[in-house]
Amino acid sequence: EAQVTQNPRYLITVTGKKLTVTCSQNMNHEYMSWYRQDPGLGLRQIYYSMNVEVTDKGDVPEGYKVSRKEKRNFPLILESPSPNQTSLYFCATGQLAGGTTDTQYFGPGTRLTVL
Amino acid sequence: AQSVAQPEDQVNVAEGNPLTVKCTYSVSGNPYLFWYVQYPNRGLQFLLKYITGDNLVKGSYGFEAEFNKSQTSFHLKKPSALVSDSALYFCAVRDGANAGKSTFGDGTTLTVKP
């Protein structure tokens, strides 16, 4: 079954304690991306990756890091989380076609609370 | 810079009536346009897309959308709404010249009343 998995699904942490949210896909997609969803603000793109070892900033990259060492995984790292990073996070994947990306497939989301 | 506007936070319709959820966009290159739906406590699901070709695009669950280049709009429509269509709908745009960057609207909550 084609899947995008995120772990953990729920996380409560404290300010400054480093954390990683994992994203894994089994669809062999080149493209992966992270978004955060906040009420009234829709989805905002944090980082994206067009392929292994290729990452780029989205609209709200501050306070986040990513890496793409292998095709199936795209972890999101918060080195020093702050309360304003409390949000619902989604990972998405997609195929590349003609040099651009097409439909995105979303994971189930990770609800992060930073106290 | 690219942007998407969904001017209505909320759309209410009666079951069986037609529905429209509005979306306008701004990109510098060719637009790639998408609609996604989010049901409560779920991730986003793809509904339909416009990349090129026919301006009227048909998608999942009986939804369709019309690409209007002159008005830079991509409104989502359905001829006859169902209660089960109640959800949060997102319009998204990608600039054909910037392959990886995606911009989503703020979302429109559709409520269909029996």
PDB file of N, CA, C and O in Angstrom, chain A residues 31 35 37 40-43 45 48 50 58-59 90 99-104 106-107, chain B residues 32 34 36 38 42-44 46 49 88 90 94 98-106:
ATOM      1  N   TYR A  31      10.313  13.929  -4.919  1.00  0.00           N
ATOM      2  CA  TYR A  31      10.003  15.180  -4.233  1.00  0.00           C
ATOM      3  C   TYR A  31       9.408  14.909  -2.862  1.00  0.00           C
ATOM      4  O   TYR A  31       8.528  14.059  -2.710  1.00  0.00           O
ATOM      5  N   TYR A  35       5.272  20.967   5.628  1.00  0.00           N
ATOM      6  CA  TYR A  35       4.385  22.099   5.812  1.00  0.00           C
ATOM      7  C   TYR A  35       3.978  22.181   7.270  1.00  0.00           C
ATOM      8  O   TYR A  35       3.938  21.172   7.976  1.00  0.00           O
ATOM      9  N   GLN A  37       0.599  23.701   9.490  1.00  0.00           N
ATOM     10  CA  GLN A  37      -0.763  24.201   9.354  1.00  0.00           C
ATOM     11  C   GLN A  37      -1.165  24.876  10.646  1.00  0.00           C
ATOM     12  O   GLN A  37      -1.133  24.269  11.718  1.00  0.00           O
ATOM     13  N   GLY A  40      -6.329  29.585  10.327  1.00  0.00           N
ATOM     14  CA  GLY A  40      -6.426  30.844   9.619  1.00  0.00           C
ATOM     15  C   GLY A  40      -5.249  31.167   8.712  1.00  0.00           C
ATOM     16  O   GLY A  40      -5.284  32.174   7.986  1.00  0.00           O
ATOM     17  N   LEU A  41      -4.215  30.336   8.748  1.00  0.00           N
ATOM     18  CA  LEU A  41      -3.021  30.602   7.926  1.00  0.00           C
ATOM     19  C   LEU A  41      -2.807  29.547   6.852  1.00  0.00           C
ATOM     20  O   LEU A  41      -1.826  29.612   6.116  1.00  0.00           O
ATOM     21  N   GLY A  42      -3.667  28.581   6.777  1.00  0.00           N
ATOM     22  CA  GLY A  42      -3.529  27.549   5.768  1.00  0.00           C
ATOM     23  C   GLY A  42      -2.290  26.705   5.993  1.00  0.00           C
ATOM     24  O   GLY A  42      -1.824  26.523   7.122  1.00  0.00           O
ATOM     25  N   LEU A  43      -1.741  26.192   4.917  1.00  0.00           N
ATOM     26  CA  LEU A  43      -0.492  25.441   4.975  1.00  0.00           C
ATOM     27  C   LEU A  43       0.638  26.318   4.488  1.00  0.00           C
ATOM     28  O   LEU A  43       0.518  26.966   3.444  1.00  0.00           O
ATOM     29  N   GLN A  45       4.759  26.288   3.563  1.00  0.00           N
ATOM     30  CA  GLN A  45       5.844  25.368   3.246  1.00  0.00           C
ATOM     31  C   GLN A  45       7.101  25.730   4.028  1.00  0.00           C
ATOM     32  O   GLN A  45       7.526  26.887   4.038  1.00  0.00           O
ATOM     33  N   TYR A  48      11.613  21.961   1.186  1.00  0.00           N
ATOM     34  CA  TYR A  48      11.311  20.914   0.241  1.00  0.00           C
ATOM     35  C   TYR A  48      12.592  20.340  -0.338  1.00  0.00           C
ATOM     36  O   TYR A  48      13.665  20.945  -0.204  1.00  0.00           O
ATOM     37  N   MET A  50      13.978  18.228  -3.875  1.00  0.00           N
ATOM     38  CA  MET A  50      13.681  17.725  -5.206  1.00  0.00           C
ATOM     39  C   MET A  50      14.319  16.348  -5.447  1.00  0.00           C
ATOM     40  O   MET A  50      13.921  15.650  -6.379  1.00  0.00           O
ATOM     41  N   GLY A  58      11.408  26.803   1.969  1.00  0.00           N
ATOM     42  CA  GLY A  58      10.073  27.233   1.597  1.00  0.00           C
ATOM     43  C   GLY A  58       9.834  28.636   2.122  1.00  0.00           C
ATOM     44  O   GLY A  58      10.761  29.460   2.194  1.00  0.00           O
ATOM     45  N   ASP A  59       8.622  28.903   2.539  1.00  0.00           N
ATOM     46  CA  ASP A  59       8.268  30.246   2.992  1.00  0.00           C
ATOM     47  C   ASP A  59       8.594  30.500   4.459  1.00  0.00           C
ATOM     48  O   ASP A  59       8.768  31.649   4.860  1.00  0.00           O
ATOM     49  N   PHE A  90       2.769  18.605   8.413  1.00  0.00           N
ATOM     50  CA  PHE A  90       2.501  17.602   7.390  1.00  0.00           C
ATOM     51  C   PHE A  90       3.713  17.420   6.490  1.00  0.00           C
ATOM     52  O   PHE A  90       4.319  18.393   6.053  1.00  0.00           O
ATOM     53  N   GLY A  99      10.537  17.825 -15.009  1.00  0.00           N
ATOM     54  CA  GLY A  99      11.308  18.774 -14.216  1.00  0.00           C
ATOM     55  C   GLY A  99      10.515  19.494 -13.161  1.00  0.00           C
ATOM     56  O   GLY A  99      11.066  20.289 -12.399  1.00  0.00           O
ATOM     57  N   THR A 100       9.234  19.213 -13.054  1.00  0.00           N
ATOM     58  CA  THR A 100       8.449  19.859 -12.012  1.00  0.00           C
ATOM     59  C   THR A 100       7.659  18.813 -11.265  1.00  0.00           C
ATOM     60  O   THR A 100       7.630  17.654 -11.632  1.00  0.00           O
ATOM     61  N   THR A 101       7.030  19.256 -10.212  1.00  0.00           N
ATOM     62  CA  THR A 101       6.289  18.331  -9.367  1.00  0.00           C
ATOM     63  C   THR A 101       4.808  18.379  -9.694  1.00  0.00           C
ATOM     64  O   THR A 101       4.291  19.393 -10.144  1.00  0.00           O
ATOM     65  N   ASP A 102       4.156  17.299  -9.415  1.00  0.00           N
ATOM     66  CA  ASP A 102       2.743  17.170  -9.731  1.00  0.00           C
ATOM     67  C   ASP A 102       1.948  17.043  -8.440  1.00  0.00           C
ATOM     68  O   ASP A 102       2.246  17.739  -7.475  1.00  0.00           O
ATOM     69  N   THR A 103       1.004  16.175  -8.409  1.00  0.00           N
ATOM     70  CA  THR A 103       0.175  15.973  -7.232  1.00  0.00           C
ATOM     71  C   THR A 103       1.019  15.615  -6.023  1.00  0.00           C
ATOM     72  O   THR A 103       1.979  14.842  -6.132  1.00  0.00           O
ATOM     73  N   GLN A 104       0.656  16.158  -4.879  1.00  0.00           N
ATOM     74  CA  GLN A 104       1.334  15.816  -3.642  1.00  0.00           C
ATOM     75  C   GLN A 104       0.475  14.864  -2.820  1.00  0.00           C
ATOM     76  O   GLN A 104      -0.746  14.980  -2.783  1.00  0.00           O
ATOM     77  N   PHE A 106      -0.021  13.441   1.024  1.00  0.00           N
ATOM     78  CA  PHE A 106       0.266  13.929   2.363  1.00  0.00           C
ATOM     79  C   PHE A 106       0.259  12.810   3.398  1.00  0.00           C
ATOM     80  O   PHE A 106      -0.537  11.873   3.315  1.00  0.00           O
ATOM     81  N   GLY A 107       1.138  12.973   4.378  1.00  0.00           N
ATOM     82  CA  GLY A 107       1.114  12.100   5.534  1.00  0.00           C
ATOM     83  C   GLY A 107      -0.030  12.476   6.463  1.00  0.00           C
ATOM     84  O   GLY A 107      -0.742  13.453   6.228  1.00  0.00           O
TER      85      GLY A 107
ATOM     86  N   TYR B  32       0.440  26.087 -12.085  1.00  0.00           N
ATOM     87  CA  TYR B  32      -0.006  24.721 -11.848  1.00  0.00           C
ATOM     88  C   TYR B  32      -0.947  24.822 -10.644  1.00  0.00           C
ATOM     89  O   TYR B  32      -0.533  25.240  -9.565  1.00  0.00           O
ATOM     90  N   PHE B  34      -4.074  23.386  -8.005  1.00  0.00           N
ATOM     91  CA  PHE B  34      -4.542  22.180  -7.335  1.00  0.00           C
ATOM     92  C   PHE B  34      -5.632  22.518  -6.317  1.00  0.00           C
ATOM     93  O   PHE B  34      -5.640  23.604  -5.737  1.00  0.00           O
ATOM     94  N   TYR B  36      -7.159  20.587  -2.811  1.00  0.00           N
ATOM     95  CA  TYR B  36      -7.046  19.499  -1.851  1.00  0.00           C
ATOM     96  C   TYR B  36      -8.177  19.637  -0.829  1.00  0.00           C
ATOM     97  O   TYR B  36      -8.650  20.742  -0.552  1.00  0.00           O
ATOM     98  N   GLN B  38      -9.459  18.442   3.189  1.00  0.00           N
ATOM     99  CA  GLN B  38      -9.032  17.902   4.478  1.00  0.00           C
ATOM    100  C   GLN B  38     -10.260  17.627   5.334  1.00  0.00           C
ATOM    101  O   GLN B  38     -10.991  18.551   5.693  1.00  0.00           O
ATOM    102  N   ARG B  42      -7.648  14.505   9.691  1.00  0.00           N
ATOM    103  CA  ARG B  42      -7.016  13.737   8.620  1.00  0.00           C
ATOM    104  C   ARG B  42      -6.014  14.612   7.877  1.00  0.00           C
ATOM    105  O   ARG B  42      -6.003  15.837   7.997  1.00  0.00           O
ATOM    106  N   GLY B  43      -5.192  13.959   7.072  1.00  0.00           N
ATOM    107  CA  GLY B  43      -4.292  14.702   6.186  1.00  0.00           C
ATOM    108  C   GLY B  43      -5.043  15.212   4.978  1.00  0.00           C
ATOM    109  O   GLY B  43      -6.244  15.007   4.834  1.00  0.00           O
ATOM    110  N   LEU B  44      -4.326  15.877   4.101  1.00  0.00           N
ATOM    111  CA  LEU B  44      -4.945  16.428   2.897  1.00  0.00           C
ATOM    112  C   LEU B  44      -5.020  15.362   1.808  1.00  0.00           C
ATOM    113  O   LEU B  44      -4.107  14.554   1.642  1.00  0.00           O
ATOM    114  N   PHE B  46      -5.841  14.842  -2.408  1.00  0.00           N
ATOM    115  CA  PHE B  46      -5.909  15.491  -3.710  1.00  0.00           C
ATOM    116  C   PHE B  46      -7.312  15.369  -4.296  1.00  0.00           C
ATOM    117  O   PHE B  46      -7.929  14.303  -4.244  1.00  0.00           O
ATOM    118  N   LYS B  49      -6.573  18.897 -10.450  1.00  0.00           N
ATOM    119  CA  LYS B  49      -5.481  19.785 -10.807  1.00  0.00           C
ATOM    120  C   LYS B  49      -5.674  20.325 -12.214  1.00  0.00           C
ATOM    121  O   LYS B  49      -6.347  19.712 -13.060  1.00  0.00           O
ATOM    122  N   LEU B  88     -12.673  20.961   4.956  1.00  0.00           N
ATOM    123  CA  LEU B  88     -11.840  22.133   4.723  1.00  0.00           C
ATOM    124  C   LEU B  88     -11.160  21.967   3.370  1.00  0.00           C
ATOM    125  O   LEU B  88     -10.523  20.939   3.120  1.00  0.00           O
ATOM    126  N   PHE B  90      -8.574  23.406   0.334  1.00  0.00           N
ATOM    127  CA  PHE B  90      -7.409  24.244   0.073  1.00  0.00           C
ATOM    128  C   PHE B  90      -7.128  24.314  -1.418  1.00  0.00           C
ATOM    129  O   PHE B  90      -7.083  23.281  -2.093  1.00  0.00           O
ATOM    130  N   ARG B  94       1.483  26.326  -7.908  1.00  0.00           N
ATOM    131  CA  ARG B  94       2.924  26.206  -8.113  1.00  0.00           C
ATOM    132  C   ARG B  94       3.253  26.958  -9.399  1.00  0.00           C
ATOM    133  O   ARG B  94       2.524  26.874 -10.388  1.00  0.00           O
ATOM    134  N   ASN B  98       9.281  27.448 -10.993  1.00  0.00           N
ATOM    135  CA  ASN B  98       9.882  27.170  -9.697  1.00  0.00           C
ATOM    136  C   ASN B  98       9.292  25.882  -9.182  1.00  0.00           C
ATOM    137  O   ASN B  98       8.332  25.876  -8.424  1.00  0.00           O
ATOM    138  N   ALA B  99       9.897  24.786  -9.596  1.00  0.00           N
ATOM    139  CA  ALA B  99       9.246  23.483  -9.537  1.00  0.00           C
ATOM    140  C   ALA B  99       8.849  23.034  -8.149  1.00  0.00           C
ATOM    141  O   ALA B  99       7.844  22.366  -7.981  1.00  0.00           O
ATOM    142  N   GLY B 100       9.633  23.365  -7.127  1.00  0.00           N
ATOM    143  CA  GLY B 100       9.397  22.746  -5.832  1.00  0.00           C
ATOM    144  C   GLY B 100       8.549  23.552  -4.882  1.00  0.00           C
ATOM    145  O   GLY B 100       7.989  23.020  -3.930  1.00  0.00           O
ATOM    146  N   LYS B 101       8.415  24.844  -5.149  1.00  0.00           N
ATOM    147  CA  LYS B 101       7.769  25.697  -4.166  1.00  0.00           C
ATOM    148  C   LYS B 101       6.251  25.676  -4.367  1.00  0.00           C
ATOM    149  O   LYS B 101       5.761  25.934  -5.462  1.00  0.00           O
ATOM    150  N   SER B 102       5.516  25.373  -3.304  1.00  0.00           N
ATOM    151  CA  SER B 102       4.059  25.316  -3.349  1.00  0.00           C
ATOM    152  C   SER B 102       3.482  26.338  -2.392  1.00  0.00           C
ATOM    153  O   SER B 102       3.963  26.486  -1.274  1.00  0.00           O
ATOM    154  N   THR B 103       2.444  27.023  -2.838  1.00  0.00           N
ATOM    155  CA  THR B 103       1.764  27.984  -1.981  1.00  0.00           C
ATOM    156  C   THR B 103       0.298  27.589  -1.869  1.00  0.00           C
ATOM    157  O   THR B 103      -0.364  27.370  -2.888  1.00  0.00           O
ATOM    158  N   PHE B 104      -0.166  27.511  -0.628  1.00  0.00           N
ATOM    159  CA  PHE B 104      -1.547  27.141  -0.353  1.00  0.00           C
ATOM    160  C   PHE B 104      -2.335  28.363   0.111  1.00  0.00           C
ATOM    161  O   PHE B 104      -1.781  29.285   0.732  1.00  0.00           O
ATOM    162  N   GLY B 105      -3.627  28.341  -0.174  1.00  0.00           N
ATOM    163  CA  GLY B 105      -4.516  29.339   0.392  1.00  0.00           C
ATOM    164  C   GLY B 105      -4.774  29.051   1.858  1.00  0.00           C
ATOM    165  O   GLY B 105      -4.327  28.030   2.400  1.00  0.00           O
ATOM    166  N   ASP B 106      -5.524  29.954   2.492  1.00  0.00           N
ATOM    167  CA  ASP B 106      -5.805  29.800   3.913  1.00  0.00           C
ATOM    168  C   ASP B 106      -6.870  28.762   4.208  1.00  0.00           C
ATOM    169  O   ASP B 106      -7.087  28.404   5.356  1.00  0.00           O
TER     170      ASP B 106
END
